[in-house]
mmCIF file of N, CA, C and O in Angstrom:
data_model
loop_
_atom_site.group_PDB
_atom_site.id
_atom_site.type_symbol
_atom_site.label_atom_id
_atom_site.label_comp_id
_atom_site.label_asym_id
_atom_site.label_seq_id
_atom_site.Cartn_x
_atom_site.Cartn_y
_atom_site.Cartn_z
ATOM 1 N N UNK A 224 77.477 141.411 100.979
ATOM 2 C CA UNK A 224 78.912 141.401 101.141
ATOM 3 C C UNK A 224 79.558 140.735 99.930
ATOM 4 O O UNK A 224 79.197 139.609 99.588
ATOM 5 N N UNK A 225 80.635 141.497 99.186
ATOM 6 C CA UNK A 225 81.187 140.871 98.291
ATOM 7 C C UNK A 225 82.386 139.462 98.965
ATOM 8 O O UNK A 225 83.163 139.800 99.858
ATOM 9 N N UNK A 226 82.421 137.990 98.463
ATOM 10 C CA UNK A 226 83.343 137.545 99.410
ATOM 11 C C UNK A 226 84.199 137.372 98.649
ATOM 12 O O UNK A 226 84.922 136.398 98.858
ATOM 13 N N UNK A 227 84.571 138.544 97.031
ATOM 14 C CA UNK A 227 85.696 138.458 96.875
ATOM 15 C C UNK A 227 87.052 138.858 97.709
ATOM 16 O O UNK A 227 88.093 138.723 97.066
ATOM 17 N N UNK A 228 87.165 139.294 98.949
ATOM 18 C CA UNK A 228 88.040 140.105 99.701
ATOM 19 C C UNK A 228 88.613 138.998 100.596
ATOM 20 O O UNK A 228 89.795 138.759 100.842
ATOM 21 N N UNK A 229 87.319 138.273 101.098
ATOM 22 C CA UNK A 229 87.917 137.290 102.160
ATOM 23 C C UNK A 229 88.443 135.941 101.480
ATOM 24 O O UNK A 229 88.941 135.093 102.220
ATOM 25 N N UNK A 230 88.354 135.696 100.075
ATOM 26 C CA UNK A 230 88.922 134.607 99.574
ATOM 27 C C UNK A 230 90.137 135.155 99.140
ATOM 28 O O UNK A 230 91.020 134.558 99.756
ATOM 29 N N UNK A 231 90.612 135.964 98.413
ATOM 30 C CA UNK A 231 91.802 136.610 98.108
ATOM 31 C C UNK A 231 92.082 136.389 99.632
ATOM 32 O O UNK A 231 92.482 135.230 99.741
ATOM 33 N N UNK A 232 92.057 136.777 100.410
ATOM 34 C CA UNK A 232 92.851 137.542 101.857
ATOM 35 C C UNK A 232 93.191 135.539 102.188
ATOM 36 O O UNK A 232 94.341 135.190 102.452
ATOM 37 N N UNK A 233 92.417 134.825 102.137
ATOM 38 C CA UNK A 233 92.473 133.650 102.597
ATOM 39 C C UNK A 233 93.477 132.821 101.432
ATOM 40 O O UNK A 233 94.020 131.879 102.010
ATOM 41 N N UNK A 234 93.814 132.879 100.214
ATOM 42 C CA UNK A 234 94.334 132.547 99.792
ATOM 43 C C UNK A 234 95.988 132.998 99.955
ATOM 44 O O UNK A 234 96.945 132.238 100.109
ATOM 45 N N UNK A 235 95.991 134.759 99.851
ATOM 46 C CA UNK A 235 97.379 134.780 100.646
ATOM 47 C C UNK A 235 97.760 133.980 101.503
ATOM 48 O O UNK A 235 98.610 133.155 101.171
ATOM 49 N N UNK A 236 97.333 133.985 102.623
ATOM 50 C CA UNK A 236 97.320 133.302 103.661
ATOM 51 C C UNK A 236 97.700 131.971 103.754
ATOM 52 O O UNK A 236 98.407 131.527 104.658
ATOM 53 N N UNK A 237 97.192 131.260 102.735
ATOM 54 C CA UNK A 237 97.487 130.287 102.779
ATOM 55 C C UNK A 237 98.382 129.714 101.995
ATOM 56 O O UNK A 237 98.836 128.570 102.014
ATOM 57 N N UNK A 238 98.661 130.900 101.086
ATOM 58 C CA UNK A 238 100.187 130.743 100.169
ATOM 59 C C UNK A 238 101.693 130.767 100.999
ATOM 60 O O UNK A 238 102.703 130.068 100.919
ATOM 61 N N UNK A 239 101.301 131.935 101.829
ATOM 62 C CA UNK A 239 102.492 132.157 102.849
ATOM 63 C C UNK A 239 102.541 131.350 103.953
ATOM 64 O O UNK A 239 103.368 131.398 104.863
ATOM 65 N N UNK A 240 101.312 130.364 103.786
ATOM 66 C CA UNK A 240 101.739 129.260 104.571
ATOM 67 C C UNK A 240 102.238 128.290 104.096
ATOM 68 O O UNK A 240 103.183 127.756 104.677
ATOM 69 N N UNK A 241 101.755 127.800 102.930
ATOM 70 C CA UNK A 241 103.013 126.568 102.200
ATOM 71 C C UNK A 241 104.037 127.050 102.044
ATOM 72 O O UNK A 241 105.001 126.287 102.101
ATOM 73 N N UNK A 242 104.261 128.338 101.811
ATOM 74 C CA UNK A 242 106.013 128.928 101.485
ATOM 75 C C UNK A 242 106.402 128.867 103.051
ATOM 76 O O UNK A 242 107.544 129.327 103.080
ATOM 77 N N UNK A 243 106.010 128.516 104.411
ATOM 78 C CA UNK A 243 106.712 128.312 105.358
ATOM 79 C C UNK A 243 107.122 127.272 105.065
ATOM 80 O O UNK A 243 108.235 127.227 104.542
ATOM 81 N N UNK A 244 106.269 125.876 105.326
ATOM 82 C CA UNK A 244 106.048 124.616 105.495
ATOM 83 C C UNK A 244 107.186 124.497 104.550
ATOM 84 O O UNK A 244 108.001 123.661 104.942
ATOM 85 N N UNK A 245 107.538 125.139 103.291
ATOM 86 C CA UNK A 245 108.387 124.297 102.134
ATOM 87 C C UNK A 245 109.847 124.823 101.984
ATOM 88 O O UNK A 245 110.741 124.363 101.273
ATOM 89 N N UNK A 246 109.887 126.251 103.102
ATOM 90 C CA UNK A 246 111.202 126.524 103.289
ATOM 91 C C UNK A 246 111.987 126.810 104.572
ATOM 92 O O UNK A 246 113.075 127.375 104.688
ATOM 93 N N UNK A 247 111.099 126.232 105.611
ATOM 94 C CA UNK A 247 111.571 126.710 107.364
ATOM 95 C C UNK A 247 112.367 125.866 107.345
ATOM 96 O O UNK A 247 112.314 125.249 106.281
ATOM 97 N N UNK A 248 113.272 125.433 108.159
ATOM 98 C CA UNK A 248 113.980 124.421 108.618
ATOM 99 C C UNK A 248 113.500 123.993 110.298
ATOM 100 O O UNK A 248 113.691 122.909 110.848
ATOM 101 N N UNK A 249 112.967 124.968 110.758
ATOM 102 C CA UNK A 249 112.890 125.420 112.349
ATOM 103 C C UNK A 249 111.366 124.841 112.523
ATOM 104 O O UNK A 249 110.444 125.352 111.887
ATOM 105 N N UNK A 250 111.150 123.708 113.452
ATOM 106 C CA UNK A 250 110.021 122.959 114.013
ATOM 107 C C UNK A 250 109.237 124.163 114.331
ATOM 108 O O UNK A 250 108.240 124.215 113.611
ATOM 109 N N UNK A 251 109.309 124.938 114.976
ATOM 110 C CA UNK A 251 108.144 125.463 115.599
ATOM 111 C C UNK A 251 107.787 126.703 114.201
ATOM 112 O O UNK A 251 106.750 127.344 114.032
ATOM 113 N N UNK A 252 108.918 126.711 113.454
ATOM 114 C CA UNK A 252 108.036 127.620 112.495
ATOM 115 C C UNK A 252 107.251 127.001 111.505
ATOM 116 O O UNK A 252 106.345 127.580 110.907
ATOM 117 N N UNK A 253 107.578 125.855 111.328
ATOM 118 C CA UNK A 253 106.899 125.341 110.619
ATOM 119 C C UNK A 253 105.667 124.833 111.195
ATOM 120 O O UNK A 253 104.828 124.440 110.385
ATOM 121 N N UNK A 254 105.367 124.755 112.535
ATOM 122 C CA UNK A 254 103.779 124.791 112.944
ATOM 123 C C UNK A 254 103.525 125.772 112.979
ATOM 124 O O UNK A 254 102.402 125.907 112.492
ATOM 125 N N UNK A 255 104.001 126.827 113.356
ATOM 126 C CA UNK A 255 103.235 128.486 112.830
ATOM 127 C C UNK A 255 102.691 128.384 111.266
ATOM 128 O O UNK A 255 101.572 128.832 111.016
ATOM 129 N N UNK A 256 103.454 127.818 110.272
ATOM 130 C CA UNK A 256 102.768 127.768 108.968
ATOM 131 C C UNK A 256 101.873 127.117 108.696
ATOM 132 O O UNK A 256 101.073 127.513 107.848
ATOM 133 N N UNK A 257 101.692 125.688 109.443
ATOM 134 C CA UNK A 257 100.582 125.000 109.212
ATOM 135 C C UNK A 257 99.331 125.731 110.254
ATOM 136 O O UNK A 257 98.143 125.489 110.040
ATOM 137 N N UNK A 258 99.763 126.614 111.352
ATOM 138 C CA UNK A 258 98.461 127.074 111.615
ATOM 139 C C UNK A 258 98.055 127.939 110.862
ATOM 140 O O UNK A 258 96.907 127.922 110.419
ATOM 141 N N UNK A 259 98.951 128.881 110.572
ATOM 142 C CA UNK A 259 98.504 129.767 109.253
ATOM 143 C C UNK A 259 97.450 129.242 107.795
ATOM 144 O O UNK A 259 96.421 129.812 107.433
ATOM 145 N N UNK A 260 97.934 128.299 107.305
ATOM 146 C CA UNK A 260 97.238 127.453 106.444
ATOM 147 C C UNK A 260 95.460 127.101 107.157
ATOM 148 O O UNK A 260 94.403 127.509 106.677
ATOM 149 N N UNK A 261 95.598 126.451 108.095
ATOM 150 C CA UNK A 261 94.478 126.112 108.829
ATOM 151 C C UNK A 261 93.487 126.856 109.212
ATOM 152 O O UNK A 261 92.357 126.425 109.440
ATOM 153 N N UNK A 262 94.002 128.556 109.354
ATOM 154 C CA UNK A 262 93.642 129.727 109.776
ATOM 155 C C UNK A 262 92.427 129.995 108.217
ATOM 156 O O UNK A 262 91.210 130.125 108.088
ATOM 157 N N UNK A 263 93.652 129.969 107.261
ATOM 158 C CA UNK A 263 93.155 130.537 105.986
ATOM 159 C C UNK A 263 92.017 129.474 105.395
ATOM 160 O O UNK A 263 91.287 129.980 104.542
ATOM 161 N N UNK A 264 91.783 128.243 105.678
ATOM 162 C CA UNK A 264 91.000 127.507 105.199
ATOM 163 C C UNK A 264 89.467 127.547 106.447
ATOM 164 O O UNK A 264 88.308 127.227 106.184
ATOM 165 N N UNK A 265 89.940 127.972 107.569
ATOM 166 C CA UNK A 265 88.660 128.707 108.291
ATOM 167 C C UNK A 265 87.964 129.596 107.923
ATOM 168 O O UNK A 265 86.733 129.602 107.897
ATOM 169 N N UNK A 266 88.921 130.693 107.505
ATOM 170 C CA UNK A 266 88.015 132.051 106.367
ATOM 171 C C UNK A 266 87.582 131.309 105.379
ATOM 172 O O UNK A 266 86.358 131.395 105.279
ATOM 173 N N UNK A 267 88.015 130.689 104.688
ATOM 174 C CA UNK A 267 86.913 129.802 103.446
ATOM 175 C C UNK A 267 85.866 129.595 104.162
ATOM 176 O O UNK A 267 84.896 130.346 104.063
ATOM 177 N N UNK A 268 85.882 128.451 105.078
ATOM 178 C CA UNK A 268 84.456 128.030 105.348
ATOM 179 C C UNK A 268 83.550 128.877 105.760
ATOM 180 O O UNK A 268 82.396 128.675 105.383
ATOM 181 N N UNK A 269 83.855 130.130 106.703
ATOM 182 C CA UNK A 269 83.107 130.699 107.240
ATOM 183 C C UNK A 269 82.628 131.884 106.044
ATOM 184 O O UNK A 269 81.495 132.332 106.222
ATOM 185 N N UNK A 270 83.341 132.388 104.927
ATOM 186 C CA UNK A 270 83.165 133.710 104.063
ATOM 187 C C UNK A 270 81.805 132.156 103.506
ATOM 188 O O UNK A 270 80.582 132.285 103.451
ATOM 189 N N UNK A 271 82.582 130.922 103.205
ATOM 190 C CA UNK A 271 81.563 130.354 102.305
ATOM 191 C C UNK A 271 79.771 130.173 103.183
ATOM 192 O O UNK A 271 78.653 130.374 102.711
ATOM 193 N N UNK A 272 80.085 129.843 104.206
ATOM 194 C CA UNK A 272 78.896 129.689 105.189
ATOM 195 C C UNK A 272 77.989 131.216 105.205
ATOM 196 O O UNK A 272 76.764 131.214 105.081
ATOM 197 N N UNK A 273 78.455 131.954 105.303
ATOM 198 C CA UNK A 273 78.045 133.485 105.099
ATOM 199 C C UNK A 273 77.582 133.970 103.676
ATOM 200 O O UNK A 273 76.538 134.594 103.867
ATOM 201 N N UNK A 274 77.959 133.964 102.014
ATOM 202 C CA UNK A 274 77.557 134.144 101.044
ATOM 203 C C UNK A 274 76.971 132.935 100.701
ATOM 204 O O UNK A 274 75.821 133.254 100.399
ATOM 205 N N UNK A 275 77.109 131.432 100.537
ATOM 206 C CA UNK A 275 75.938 130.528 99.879
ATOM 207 C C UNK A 275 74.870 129.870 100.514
ATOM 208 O O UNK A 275 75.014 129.080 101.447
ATOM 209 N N UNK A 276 73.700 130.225 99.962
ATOM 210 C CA UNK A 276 72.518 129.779 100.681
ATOM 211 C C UNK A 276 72.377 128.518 100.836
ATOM 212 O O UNK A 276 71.314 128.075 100.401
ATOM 213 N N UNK A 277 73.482 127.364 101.577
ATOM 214 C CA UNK A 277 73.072 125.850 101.962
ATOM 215 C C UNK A 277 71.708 125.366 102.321
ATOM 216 O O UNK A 277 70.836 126.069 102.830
ATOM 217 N N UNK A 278 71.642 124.592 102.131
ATOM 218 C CA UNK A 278 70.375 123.538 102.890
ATOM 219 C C UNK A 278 70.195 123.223 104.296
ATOM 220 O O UNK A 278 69.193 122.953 104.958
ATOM 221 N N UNK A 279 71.706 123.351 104.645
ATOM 222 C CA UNK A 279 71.877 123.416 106.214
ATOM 223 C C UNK A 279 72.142 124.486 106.563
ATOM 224 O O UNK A 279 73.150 124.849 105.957
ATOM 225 N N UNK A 280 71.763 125.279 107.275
ATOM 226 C CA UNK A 280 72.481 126.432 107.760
ATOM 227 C C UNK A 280 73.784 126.108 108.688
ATOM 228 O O UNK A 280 73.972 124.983 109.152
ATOM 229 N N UNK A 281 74.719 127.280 108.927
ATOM 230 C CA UNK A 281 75.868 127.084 109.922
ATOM 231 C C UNK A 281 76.565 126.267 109.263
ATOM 232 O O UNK A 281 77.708 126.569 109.608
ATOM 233 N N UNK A 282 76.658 125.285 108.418
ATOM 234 C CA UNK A 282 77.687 124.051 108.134
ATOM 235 C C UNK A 282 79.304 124.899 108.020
ATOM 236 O O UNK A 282 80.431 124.685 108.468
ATOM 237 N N UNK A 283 78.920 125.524 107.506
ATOM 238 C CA UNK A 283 80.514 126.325 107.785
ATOM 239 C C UNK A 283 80.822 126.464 108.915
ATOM 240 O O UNK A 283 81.838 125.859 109.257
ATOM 241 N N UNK A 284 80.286 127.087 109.696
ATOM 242 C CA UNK A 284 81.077 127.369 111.302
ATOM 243 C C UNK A 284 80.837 126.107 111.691
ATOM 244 O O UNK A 284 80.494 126.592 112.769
ATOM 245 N N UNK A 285 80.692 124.992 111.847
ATOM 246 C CA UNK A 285 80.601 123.308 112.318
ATOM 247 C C UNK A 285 81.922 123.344 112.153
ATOM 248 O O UNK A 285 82.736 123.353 113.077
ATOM 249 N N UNK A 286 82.339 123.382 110.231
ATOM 250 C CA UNK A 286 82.876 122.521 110.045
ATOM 251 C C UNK A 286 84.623 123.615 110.467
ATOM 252 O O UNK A 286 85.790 123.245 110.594
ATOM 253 N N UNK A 287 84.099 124.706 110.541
ATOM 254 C CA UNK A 287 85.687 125.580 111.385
ATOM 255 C C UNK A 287 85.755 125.173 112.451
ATOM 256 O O UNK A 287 86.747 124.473 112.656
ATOM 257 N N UNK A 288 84.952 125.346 113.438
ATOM 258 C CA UNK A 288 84.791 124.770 115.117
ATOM 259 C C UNK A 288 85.732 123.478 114.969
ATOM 260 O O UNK A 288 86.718 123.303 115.684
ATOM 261 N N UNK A 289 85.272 122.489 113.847
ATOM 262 C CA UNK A 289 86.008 121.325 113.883
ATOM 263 C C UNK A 289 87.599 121.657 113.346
ATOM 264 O O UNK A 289 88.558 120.935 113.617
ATOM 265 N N UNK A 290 87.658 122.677 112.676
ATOM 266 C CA UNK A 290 88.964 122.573 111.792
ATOM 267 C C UNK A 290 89.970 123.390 113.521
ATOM 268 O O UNK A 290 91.103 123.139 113.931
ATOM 269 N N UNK A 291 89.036 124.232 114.016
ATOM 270 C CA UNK A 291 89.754 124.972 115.473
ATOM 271 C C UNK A 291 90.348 123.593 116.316
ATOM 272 O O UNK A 291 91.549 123.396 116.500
ATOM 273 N N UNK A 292 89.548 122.931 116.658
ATOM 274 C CA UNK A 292 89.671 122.101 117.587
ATOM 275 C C UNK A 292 90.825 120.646 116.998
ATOM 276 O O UNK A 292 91.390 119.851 117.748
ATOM 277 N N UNK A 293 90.891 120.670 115.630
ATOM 278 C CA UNK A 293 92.162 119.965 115.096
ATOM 279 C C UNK A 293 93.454 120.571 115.242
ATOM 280 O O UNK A 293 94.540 120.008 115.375
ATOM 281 N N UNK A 294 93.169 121.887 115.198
ATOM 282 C CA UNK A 294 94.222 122.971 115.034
ATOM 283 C C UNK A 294 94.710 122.067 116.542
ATOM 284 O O UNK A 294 95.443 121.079 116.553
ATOM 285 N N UNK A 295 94.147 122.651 117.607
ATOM 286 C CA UNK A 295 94.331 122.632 118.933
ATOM 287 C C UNK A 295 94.987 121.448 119.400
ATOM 288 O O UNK A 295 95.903 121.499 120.220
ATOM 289 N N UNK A 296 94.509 120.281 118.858
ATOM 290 C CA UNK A 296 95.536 119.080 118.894
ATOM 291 C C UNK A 296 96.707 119.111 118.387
ATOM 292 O O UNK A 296 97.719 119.055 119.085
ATOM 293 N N UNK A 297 96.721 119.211 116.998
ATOM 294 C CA UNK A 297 97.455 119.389 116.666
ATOM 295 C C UNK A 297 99.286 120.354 117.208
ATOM 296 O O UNK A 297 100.444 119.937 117.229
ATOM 297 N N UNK A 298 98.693 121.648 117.536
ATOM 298 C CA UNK A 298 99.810 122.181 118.523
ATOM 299 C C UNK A 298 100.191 121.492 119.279
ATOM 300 O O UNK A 298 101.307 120.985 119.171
ATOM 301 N N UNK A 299 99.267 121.218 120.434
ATOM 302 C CA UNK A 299 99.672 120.243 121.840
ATOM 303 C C UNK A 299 100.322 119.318 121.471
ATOM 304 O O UNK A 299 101.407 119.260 122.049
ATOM 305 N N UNK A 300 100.058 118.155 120.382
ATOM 306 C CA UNK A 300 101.049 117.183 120.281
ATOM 307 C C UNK A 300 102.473 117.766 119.423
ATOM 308 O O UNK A 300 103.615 117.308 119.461
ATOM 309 N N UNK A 301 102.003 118.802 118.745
ATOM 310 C CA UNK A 301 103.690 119.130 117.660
ATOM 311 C C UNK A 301 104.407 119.608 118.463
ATOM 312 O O UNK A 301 105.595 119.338 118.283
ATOM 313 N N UNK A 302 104.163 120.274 119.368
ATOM 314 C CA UNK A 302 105.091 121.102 120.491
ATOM 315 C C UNK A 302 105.610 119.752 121.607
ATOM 316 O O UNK A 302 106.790 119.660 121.945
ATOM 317 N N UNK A 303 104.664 118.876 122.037
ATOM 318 C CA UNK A 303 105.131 118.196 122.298
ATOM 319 C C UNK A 303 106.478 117.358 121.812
ATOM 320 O O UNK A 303 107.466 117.179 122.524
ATOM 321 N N UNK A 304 106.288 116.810 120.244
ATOM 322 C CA UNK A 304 107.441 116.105 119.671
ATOM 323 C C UNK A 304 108.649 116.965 119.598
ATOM 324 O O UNK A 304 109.792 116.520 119.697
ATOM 325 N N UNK A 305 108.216 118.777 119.344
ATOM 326 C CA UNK A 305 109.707 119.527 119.032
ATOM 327 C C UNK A 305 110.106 119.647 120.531
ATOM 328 O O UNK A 305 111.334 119.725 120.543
ATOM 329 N N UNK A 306 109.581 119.701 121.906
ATOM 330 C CA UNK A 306 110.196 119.293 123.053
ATOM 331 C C UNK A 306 111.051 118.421 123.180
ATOM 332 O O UNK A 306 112.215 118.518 123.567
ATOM 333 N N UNK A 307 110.263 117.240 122.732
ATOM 334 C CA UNK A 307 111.233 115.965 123.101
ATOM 335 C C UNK A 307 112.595 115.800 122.083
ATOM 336 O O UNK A 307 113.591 115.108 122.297
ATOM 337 N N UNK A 308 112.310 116.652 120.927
ATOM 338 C CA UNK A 308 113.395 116.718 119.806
ATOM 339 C C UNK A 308 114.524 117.815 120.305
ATOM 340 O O UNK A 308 115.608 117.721 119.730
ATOM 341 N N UNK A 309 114.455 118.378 120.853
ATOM 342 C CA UNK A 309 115.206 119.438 121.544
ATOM 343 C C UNK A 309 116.322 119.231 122.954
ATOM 344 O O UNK A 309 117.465 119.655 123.120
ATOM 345 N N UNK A 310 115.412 118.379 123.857
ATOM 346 C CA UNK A 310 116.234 116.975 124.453
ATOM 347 C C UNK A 310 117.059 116.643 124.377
ATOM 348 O O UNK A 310 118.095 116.744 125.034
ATOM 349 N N UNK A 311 116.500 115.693 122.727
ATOM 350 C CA UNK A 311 117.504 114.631 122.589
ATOM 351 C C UNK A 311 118.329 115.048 121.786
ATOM 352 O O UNK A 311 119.358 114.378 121.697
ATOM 353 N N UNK A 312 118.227 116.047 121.078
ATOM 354 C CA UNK A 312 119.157 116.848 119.952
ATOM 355 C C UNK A 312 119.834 118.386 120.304
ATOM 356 O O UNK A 312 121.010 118.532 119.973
ATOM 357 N N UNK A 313 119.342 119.198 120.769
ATOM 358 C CA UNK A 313 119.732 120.040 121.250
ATOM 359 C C UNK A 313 119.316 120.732 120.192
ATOM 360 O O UNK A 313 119.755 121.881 120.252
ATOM 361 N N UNK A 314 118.678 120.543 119.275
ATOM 362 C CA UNK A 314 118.389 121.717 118.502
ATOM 363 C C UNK A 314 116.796 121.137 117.524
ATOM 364 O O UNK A 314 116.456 119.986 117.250
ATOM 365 N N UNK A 315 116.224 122.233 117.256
ATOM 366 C CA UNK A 315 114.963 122.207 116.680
ATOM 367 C C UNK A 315 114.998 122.235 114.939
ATOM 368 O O UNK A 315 114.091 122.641 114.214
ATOM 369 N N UNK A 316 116.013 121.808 114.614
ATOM 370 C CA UNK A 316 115.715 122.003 113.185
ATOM 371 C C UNK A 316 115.552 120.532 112.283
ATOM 372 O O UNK A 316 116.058 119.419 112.432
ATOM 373 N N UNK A 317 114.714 121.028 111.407
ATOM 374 C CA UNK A 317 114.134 119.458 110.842
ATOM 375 C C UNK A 317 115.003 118.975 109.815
ATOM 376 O O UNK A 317 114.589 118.038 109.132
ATOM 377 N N UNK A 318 116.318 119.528 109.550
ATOM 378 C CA UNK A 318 117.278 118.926 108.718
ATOM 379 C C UNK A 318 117.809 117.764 109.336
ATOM 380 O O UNK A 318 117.851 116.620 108.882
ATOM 381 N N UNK A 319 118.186 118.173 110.365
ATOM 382 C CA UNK A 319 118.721 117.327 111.314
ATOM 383 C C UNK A 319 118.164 115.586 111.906
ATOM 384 O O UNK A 319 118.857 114.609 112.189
ATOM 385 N N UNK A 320 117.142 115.706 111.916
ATOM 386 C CA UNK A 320 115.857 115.051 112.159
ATOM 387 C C UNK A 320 116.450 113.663 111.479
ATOM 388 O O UNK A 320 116.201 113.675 110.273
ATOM 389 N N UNK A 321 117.302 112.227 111.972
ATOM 390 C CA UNK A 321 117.043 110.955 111.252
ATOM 391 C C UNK A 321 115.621 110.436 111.034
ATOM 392 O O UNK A 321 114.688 110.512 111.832
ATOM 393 N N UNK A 322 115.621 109.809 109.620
ATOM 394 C CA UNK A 322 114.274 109.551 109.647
ATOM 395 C C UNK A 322 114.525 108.017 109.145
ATOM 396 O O UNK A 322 113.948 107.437 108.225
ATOM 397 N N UNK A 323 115.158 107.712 109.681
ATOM 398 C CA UNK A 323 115.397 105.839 109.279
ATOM 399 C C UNK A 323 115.942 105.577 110.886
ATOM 400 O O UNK A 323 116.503 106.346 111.668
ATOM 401 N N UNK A 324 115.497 104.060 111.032
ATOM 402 C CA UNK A 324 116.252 103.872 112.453
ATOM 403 C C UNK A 324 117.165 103.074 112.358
ATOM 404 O O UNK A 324 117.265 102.072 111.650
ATOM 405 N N UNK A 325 118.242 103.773 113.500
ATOM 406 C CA UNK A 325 119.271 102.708 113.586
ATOM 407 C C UNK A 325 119.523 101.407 114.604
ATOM 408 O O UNK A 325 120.443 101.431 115.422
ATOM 409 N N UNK A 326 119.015 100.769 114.532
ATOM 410 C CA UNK A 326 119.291 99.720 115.958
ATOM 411 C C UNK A 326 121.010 99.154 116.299
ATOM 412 O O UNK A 326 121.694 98.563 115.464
ATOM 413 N N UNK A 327 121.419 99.466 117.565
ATOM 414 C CA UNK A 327 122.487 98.932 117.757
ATOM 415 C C UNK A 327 122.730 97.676 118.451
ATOM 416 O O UNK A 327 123.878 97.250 118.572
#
């Protein structure tokens, strides 16, 4: 298998995911981009686990299984915070978002 196809394909991928992350304004799209990103760095490991002959076998799919299961937190708690941001703001966009506190 040539794995020039799945690194190109994974690098798109993960281009059009920093171009979310660096121009969404909208919480939940911007975790669609970071799963996208996360997605595309799974095809790395696994195209890489598949073409180079390691010392360990599988270390690629370990180390995706692990990158899946970050993913998976990751959602549950981001969806969580754009919930509670939605609440208290009425709207999901990260412009909006104070990021200094004010105590009264």
């Amino acid at each position: 298998m040539r794995p020039v196809i799945p690194y190109v394909t994974a690098a798109l991928l993960f281009g059009i995911g920093v171009y979310g992350v660096l121009r969404r304004r909208n919480a939940i799209l911007l975790l669609m981009s970071v799963e996208l990103m996360l997605n595309a760095v799974n095809l790395i490991l696994i195209t890489a686990d598949t073409t180079v002959q390691a010392a360990l076998p599988h270390t690629g799919q370990v180390f995706a299984l692990f990158v899946i299961v970050i993913a998976a937190a990751e959602v549950g708690v981001g969806l969580a915070i754009v919930l509670q941001l939605y609440r208290l703001r009425a709207s999901v966009a990260v412009d909006e978002v104070p990021l200094e506190r004010v105590d009264a």
